[in-house]
XYZ file of C-alpha atoms in Angstrom:
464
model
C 121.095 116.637 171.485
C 124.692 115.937 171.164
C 127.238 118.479 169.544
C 126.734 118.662 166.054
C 130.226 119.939 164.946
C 130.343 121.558 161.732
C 133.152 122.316 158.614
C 132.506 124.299 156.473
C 135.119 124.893 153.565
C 134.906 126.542 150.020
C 132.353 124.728 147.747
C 131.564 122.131 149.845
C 130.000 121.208 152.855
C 131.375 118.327 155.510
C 129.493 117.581 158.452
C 130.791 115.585 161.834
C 128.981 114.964 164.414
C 129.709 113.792 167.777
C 126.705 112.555 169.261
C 123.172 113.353 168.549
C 120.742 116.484 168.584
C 119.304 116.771 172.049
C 122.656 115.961 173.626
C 124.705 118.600 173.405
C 128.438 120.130 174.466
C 129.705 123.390 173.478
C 130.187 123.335 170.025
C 133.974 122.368 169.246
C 133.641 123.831 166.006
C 131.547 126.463 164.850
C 130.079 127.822 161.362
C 132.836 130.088 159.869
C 130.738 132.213 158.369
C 133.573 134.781 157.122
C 134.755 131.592 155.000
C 131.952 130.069 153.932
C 130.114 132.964 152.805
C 132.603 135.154 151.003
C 130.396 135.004 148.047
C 127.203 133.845 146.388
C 128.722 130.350 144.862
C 130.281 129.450 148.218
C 126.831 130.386 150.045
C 125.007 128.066 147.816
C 127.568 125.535 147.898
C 126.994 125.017 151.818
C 123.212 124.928 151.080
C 124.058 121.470 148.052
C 125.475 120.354 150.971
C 122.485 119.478 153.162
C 121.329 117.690 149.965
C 124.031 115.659 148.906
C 124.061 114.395 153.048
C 120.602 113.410 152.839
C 121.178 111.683 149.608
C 124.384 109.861 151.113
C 123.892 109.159 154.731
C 121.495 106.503 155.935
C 118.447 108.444 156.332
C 114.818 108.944 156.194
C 115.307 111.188 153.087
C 117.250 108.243 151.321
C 114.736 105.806 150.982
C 114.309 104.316 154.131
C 110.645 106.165 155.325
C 109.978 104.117 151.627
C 111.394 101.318 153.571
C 110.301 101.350 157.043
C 107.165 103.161 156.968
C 105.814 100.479 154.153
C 106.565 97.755 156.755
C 104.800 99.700 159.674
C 101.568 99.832 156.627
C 100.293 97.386 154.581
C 102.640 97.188 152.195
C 105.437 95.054 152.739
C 106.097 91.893 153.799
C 109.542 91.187 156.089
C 112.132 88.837 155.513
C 115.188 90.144 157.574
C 116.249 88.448 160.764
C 117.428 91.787 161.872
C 115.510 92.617 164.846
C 115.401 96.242 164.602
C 113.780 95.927 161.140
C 111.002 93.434 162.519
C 110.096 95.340 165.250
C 108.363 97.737 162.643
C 106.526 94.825 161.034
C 105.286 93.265 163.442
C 104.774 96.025 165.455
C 107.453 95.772 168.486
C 109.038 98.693 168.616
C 111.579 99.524 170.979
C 112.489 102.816 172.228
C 115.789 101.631 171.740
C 115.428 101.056 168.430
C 118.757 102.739 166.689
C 116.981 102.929 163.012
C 113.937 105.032 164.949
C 116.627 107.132 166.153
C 119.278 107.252 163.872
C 117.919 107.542 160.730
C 114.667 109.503 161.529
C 115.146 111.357 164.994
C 118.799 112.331 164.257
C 118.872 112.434 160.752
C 115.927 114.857 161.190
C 117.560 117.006 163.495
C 120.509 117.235 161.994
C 119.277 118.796 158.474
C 117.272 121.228 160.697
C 120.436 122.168 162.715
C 122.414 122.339 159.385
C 118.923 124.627 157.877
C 119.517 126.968 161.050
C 123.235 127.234 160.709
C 122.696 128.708 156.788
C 120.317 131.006 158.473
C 121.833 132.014 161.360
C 124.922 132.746 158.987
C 123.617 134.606 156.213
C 122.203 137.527 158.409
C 125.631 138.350 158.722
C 127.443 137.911 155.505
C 128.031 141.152 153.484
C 129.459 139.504 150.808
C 125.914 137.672 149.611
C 123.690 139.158 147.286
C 119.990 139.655 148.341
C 118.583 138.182 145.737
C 120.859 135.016 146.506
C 119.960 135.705 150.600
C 116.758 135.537 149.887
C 116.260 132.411 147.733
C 118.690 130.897 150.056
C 116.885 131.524 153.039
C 113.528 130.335 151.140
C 115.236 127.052 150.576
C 116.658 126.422 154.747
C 113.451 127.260 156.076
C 111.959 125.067 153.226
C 114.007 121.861 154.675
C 113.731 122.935 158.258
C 109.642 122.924 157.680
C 110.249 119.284 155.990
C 111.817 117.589 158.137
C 109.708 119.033 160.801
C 106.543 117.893 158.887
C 107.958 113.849 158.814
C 109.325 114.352 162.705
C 105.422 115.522 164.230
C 103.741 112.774 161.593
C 106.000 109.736 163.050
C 106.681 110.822 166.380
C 103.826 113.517 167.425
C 104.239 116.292 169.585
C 107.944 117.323 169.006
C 111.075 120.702 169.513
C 110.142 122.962 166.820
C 113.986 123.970 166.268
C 115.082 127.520 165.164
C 118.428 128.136 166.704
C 121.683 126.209 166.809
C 122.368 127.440 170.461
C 123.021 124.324 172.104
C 122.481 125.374 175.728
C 118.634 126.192 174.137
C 118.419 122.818 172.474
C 119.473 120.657 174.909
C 116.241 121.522 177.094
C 113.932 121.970 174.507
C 110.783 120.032 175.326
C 107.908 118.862 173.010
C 105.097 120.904 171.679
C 102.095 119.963 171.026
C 101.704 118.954 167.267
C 99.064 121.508 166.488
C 101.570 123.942 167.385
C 104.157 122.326 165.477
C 102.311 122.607 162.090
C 101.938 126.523 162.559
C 105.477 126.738 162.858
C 105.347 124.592 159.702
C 102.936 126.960 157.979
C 104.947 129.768 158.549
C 108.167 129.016 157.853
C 106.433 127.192 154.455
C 104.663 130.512 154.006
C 108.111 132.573 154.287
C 110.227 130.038 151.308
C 107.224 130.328 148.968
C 107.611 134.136 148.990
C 111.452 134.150 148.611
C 111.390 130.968 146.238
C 111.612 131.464 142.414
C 108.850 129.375 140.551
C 111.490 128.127 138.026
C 114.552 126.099 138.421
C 117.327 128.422 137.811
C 118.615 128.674 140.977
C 119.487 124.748 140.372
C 121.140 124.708 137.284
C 117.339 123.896 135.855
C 117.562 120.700 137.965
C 114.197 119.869 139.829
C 116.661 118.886 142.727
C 116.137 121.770 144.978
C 112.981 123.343 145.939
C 111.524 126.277 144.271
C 108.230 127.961 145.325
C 106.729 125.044 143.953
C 107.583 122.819 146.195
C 106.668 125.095 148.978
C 103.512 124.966 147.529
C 102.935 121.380 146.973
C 104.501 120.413 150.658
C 101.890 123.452 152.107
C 99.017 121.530 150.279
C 99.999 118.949 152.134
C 100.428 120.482 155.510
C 96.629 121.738 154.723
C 95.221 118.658 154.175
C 96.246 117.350 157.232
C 95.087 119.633 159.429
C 91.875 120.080 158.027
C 91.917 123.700 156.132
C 90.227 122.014 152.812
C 90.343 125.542 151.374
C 93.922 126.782 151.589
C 94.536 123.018 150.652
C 92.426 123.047 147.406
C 94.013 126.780 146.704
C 97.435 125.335 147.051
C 97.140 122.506 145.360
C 95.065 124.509 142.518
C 97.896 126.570 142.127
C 100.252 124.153 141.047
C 97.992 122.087 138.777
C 97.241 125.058 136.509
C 101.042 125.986 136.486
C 101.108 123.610 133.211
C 103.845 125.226 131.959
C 105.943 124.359 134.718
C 104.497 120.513 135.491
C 101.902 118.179 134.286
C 100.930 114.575 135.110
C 103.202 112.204 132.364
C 101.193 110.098 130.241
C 103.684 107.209 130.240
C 103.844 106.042 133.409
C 107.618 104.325 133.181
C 108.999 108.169 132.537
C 107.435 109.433 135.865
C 110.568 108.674 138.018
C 113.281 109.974 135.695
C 114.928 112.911 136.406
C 113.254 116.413 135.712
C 109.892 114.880 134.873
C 107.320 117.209 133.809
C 105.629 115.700 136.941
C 108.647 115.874 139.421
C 108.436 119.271 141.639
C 110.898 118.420 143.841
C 113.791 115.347 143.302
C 116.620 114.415 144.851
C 119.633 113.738 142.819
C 122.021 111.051 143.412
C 125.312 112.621 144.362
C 127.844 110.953 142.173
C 126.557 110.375 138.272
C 126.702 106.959 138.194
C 124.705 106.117 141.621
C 121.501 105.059 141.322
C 118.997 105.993 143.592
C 118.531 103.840 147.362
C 114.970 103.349 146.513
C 116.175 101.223 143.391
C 118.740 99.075 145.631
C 116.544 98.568 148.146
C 113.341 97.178 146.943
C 114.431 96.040 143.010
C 114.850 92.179 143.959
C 118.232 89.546 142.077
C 117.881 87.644 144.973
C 114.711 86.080 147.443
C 113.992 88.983 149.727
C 115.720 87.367 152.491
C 119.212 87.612 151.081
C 118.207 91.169 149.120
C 119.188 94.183 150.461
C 116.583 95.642 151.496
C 114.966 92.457 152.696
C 111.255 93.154 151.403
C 108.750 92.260 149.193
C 104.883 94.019 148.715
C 102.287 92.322 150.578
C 99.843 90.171 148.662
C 96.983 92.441 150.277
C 98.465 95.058 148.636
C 98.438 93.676 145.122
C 95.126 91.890 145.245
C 93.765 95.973 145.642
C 95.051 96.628 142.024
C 91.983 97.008 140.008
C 91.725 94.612 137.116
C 93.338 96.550 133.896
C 95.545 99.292 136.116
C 98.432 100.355 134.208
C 100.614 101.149 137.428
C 100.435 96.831 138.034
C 102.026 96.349 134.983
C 104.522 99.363 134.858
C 105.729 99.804 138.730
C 105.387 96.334 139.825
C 108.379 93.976 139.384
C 108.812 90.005 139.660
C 111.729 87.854 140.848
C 111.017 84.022 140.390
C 112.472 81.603 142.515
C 111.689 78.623 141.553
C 108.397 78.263 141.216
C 108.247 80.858 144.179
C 107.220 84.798 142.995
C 108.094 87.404 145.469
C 106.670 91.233 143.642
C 108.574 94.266 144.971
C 108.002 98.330 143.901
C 109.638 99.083 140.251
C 108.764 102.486 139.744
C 112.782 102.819 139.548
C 114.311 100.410 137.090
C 118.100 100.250 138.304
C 119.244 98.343 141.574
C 122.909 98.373 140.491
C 125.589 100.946 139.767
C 126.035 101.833 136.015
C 129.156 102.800 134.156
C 127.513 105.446 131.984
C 125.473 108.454 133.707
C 121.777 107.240 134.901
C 118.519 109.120 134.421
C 116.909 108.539 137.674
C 116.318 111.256 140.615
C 115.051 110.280 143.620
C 111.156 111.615 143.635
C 110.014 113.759 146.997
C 107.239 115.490 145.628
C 105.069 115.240 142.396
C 102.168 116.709 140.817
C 99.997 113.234 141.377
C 99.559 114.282 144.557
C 98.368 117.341 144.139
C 95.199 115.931 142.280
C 94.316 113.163 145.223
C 95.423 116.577 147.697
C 92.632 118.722 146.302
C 90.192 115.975 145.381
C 89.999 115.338 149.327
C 89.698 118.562 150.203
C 87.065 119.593 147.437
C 85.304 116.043 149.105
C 85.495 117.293 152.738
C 83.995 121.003 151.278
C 81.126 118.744 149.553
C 82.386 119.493 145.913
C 81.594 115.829 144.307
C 81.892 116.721 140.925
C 85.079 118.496 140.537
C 86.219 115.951 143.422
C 85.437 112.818 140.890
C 87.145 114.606 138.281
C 90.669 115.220 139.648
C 90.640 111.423 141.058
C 89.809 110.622 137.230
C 92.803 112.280 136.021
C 94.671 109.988 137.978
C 92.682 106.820 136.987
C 92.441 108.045 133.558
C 96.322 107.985 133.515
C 96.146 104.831 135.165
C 93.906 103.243 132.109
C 91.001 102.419 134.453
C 87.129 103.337 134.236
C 86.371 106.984 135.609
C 83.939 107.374 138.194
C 82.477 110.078 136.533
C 81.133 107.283 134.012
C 80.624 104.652 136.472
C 79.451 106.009 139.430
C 78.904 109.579 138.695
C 76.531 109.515 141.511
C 78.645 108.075 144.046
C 78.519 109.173 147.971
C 80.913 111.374 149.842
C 81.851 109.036 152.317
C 82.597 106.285 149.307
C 84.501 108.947 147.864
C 86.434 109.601 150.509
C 87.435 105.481 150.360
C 88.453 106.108 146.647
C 90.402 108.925 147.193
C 92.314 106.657 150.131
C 92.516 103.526 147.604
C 93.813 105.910 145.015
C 96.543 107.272 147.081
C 97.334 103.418 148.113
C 98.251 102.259 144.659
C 99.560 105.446 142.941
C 102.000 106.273 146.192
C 102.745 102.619 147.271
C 106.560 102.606 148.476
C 106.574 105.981 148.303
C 107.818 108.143 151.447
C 105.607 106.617 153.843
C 102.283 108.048 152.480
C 100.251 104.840 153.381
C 101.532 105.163 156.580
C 101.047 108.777 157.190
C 97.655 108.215 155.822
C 96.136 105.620 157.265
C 97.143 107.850 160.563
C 96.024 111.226 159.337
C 92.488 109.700 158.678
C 92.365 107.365 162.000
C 91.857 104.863 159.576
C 95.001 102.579 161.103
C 93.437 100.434 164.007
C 90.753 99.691 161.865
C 93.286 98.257 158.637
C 96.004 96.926 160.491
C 94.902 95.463 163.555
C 93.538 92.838 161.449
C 96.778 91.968 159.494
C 99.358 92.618 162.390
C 99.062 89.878 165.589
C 100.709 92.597 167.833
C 99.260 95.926 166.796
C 98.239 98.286 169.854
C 96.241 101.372 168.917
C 99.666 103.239 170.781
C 101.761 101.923 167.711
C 100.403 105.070 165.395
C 103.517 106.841 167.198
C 106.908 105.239 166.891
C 108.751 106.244 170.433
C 110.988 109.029 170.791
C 114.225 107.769 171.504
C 115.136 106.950 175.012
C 118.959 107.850 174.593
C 116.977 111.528 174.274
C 115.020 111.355 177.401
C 117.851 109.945 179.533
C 120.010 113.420 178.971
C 116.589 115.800 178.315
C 113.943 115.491 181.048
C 111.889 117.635 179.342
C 111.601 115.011 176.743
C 108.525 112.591 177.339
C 107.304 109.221 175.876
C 104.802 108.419 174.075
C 102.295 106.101 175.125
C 103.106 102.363 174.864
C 106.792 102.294 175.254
């Protein structure tokens, strides 16, 4: 990793970085904690920081796992003549690739280093209250767990990062991913004990986590590593917590901002911006002259049942001609407004949640109560409940609803067809068909080699 230099001044938070995270120099500058940390408000402005950089720089958080991720699925077709963007349709990755490593690897790192640096200089700082120390604490280990969680799902075994000592990180090697989820776990476990369950902290804003979205992201981390239990208890937790969220019955309010279904958004920074998922994928043009230069594959919208809501409400068309090209619409603006918009960009939401502990009740051979939380999501969606129409239905079946479920309520949404069709080693057998170059190897994108050169305890995956 490269020196991540840091400035930290009074209500805000400015970040420069020479180089990258696993090639590093002594630090040039250091956090000041005596400045940033003279009191609660300037504490918590460092931590709005981290957000507003992963809502502004090009990034994994800012809609491009959406992006990227969809075309390494089943989800999007390509129309860019950039190379780097092709090599994860087609698959041809590179371990040169600069979007696998700056937008994901470094990106990653860098929030982590930033999570660390909040930690690291809190300990020390007098001046904070503990009540704010420990909510702000909650809410770095929170983001370092996050971005650990998307670095071990695209990449595997990778530095679990707790320190910003750069002679420790710049000979970190990988771990194995098992490992890497405890760490996950635990530091998950630590922000839902010091996290509030209500929004105050943010101004009532669903734009930082609370112990809710500790929750929802420790569902998660459940699921995929097989502990159906803790993953139905989690998930249980936070579909009973009405008061707090519930699933919205009109399915073009999901994405605005504080939905009662949003647990965790991010907000765009200035008022009028609209969210990158909206500029990206929201089509004026043909896809090849759009920005982001996609359009959802036709094998994804033949899977729409007959009747499903979600077709008609998050699925826009741009006519050329007498050519249709159909692209994501969950958000409805591509362009910047004069007046304030209403749209935050979704991270986590309480849909998940359902599918979450309608697996795990599955894999714990609960049918019934199984069928009826993948009903509450069909039910939304205006389709026939399998409690009516196949009440009966098998667990391995099941298990195939549950994964064409998550297919058309997440499509285009932070890489969840991706990261599912991986989780459930259900990728060789869906996209080897659909892909003239898929290799079983191309589960794992590479881990850059501009980090192996300077880290020999850095290895490649297999395949690159």
């Amino acid at each position: 990793m490269k020196t991540i230099n840091y400035i930290w001044t009074i209500g805000s938070l400015l970040f420069a970085s020479c180089g990258d995270f696993l090639r590093i120099d002594p630090p040039k500058t250091e956090v000041v904690a005596e400045t940033v940390f003279t009191d609660d408000v300037t504490a918590v402005s460092a931590l709005r920081g981290i957000y507003s950089l992963m809502m502004t720089n090009p990034s994994f958080t800012n809609g491009e796992i959406d992006r990227f991720a969809g075309l390494s699925a089943d989800e999007f077709s390509n129309y860019k003549n950039e190379n780097e963007q092709q090599q994860f349709f087609f698959p041809s990755l590179l371990a040169t690739n600069n979007v696998v490593y700056s937008v994901f690897w470094k990106e990653a790192y860098l929030y982590i280093s930033n999570a660390n640096a909040l930690l690291e200089g809190i300990q020390s700082a007098a001046a904070i209250s503990e009540d704010a120390k420990g909510k702000l604490e909650g809410e770095a280990k929170f983001i370092r767990a996050f971005c650990h969680f998307y670095l071990v799902n695209l990449f595997g075994d990778v530095p679990y990062v707790t320190s910003t000592d750069y002679r420790i990180n710049s000979a970190l090697a990988r771990i194995p991913k098992e490992q890497v989820y405890g760490h996950i776990i635990n530091d998950l476990l630590d922000a839902q004990r010091l996290l509030a369950d209500d929004f105050s902290f943010a101004n009532n804003q669903r734009s930082q986590p609370n112990r809710g979205a500790a929750t929802a992201l420790l569902a998660r981390v459940y699921l995929y590593t097989g502990a159906w239990a803790n993953a139905e208890s989690q998930a249980t937790s936070l579909i009973t917590n009405s008061n707090v969220y519930s699933l919205g019955s009109d399915l073009n309010t999901i994405f605005l901002a504080n939905s009662s279904e949003a647990i965790w958004q991010l907000q765009p920074v200035r008022p009028e911006q609209v969210t990158m998922q909206g500029q990206l994928f929201i089509l004026a043009t043909p896809p090849a002259s759009s920005f982001g230069g996609v359009s959802l594959r036709d094998g994804l919208l033949t899977s729409f049942e007959t009747g499903d809501d979600r077709r008609t409400a998050w699925v826009g068309t741009y006519l050329d001609g007498d050519q249709a090209y159909y692209y994501p619409n969950k958000y409805k603006y591509r362009a910047y407004a004069t007046t304030n918009l209403t749209e935050y960009a979704m991270v986590l939401r309480l849909a998940e949640q359902y599918l979450i502990r309608a697996e795990a009740r599955v894999q714990q051979d609960k049918l019934a109560l199984a069928i009826a939380d993948v009903d509450a999501i069909r039910n939304r969606a205006g389709l026939p409940l399998i409690g009516n129409t196949n009440p009966s239905i098998g667990k391995s079946d099941l298990l195939l609803a549950i994964e064409q479920e998550r297919r058309i309520e997440f499509f285009a949404e932070w890489g969840h067809r991706w990261l599912d069709l991986k989780r459930t080693d259900r990728a060789n057998a869906v996209l080897s068909s659909i892909k003239t170059d898929w290799q079983e190897t191309d589960v794992l994108y590479p881990i850059p080699l501009s980090e192996i050169l300077v880290n020999p305890n850095l290895t490649q995956n297999l395949g690159y």
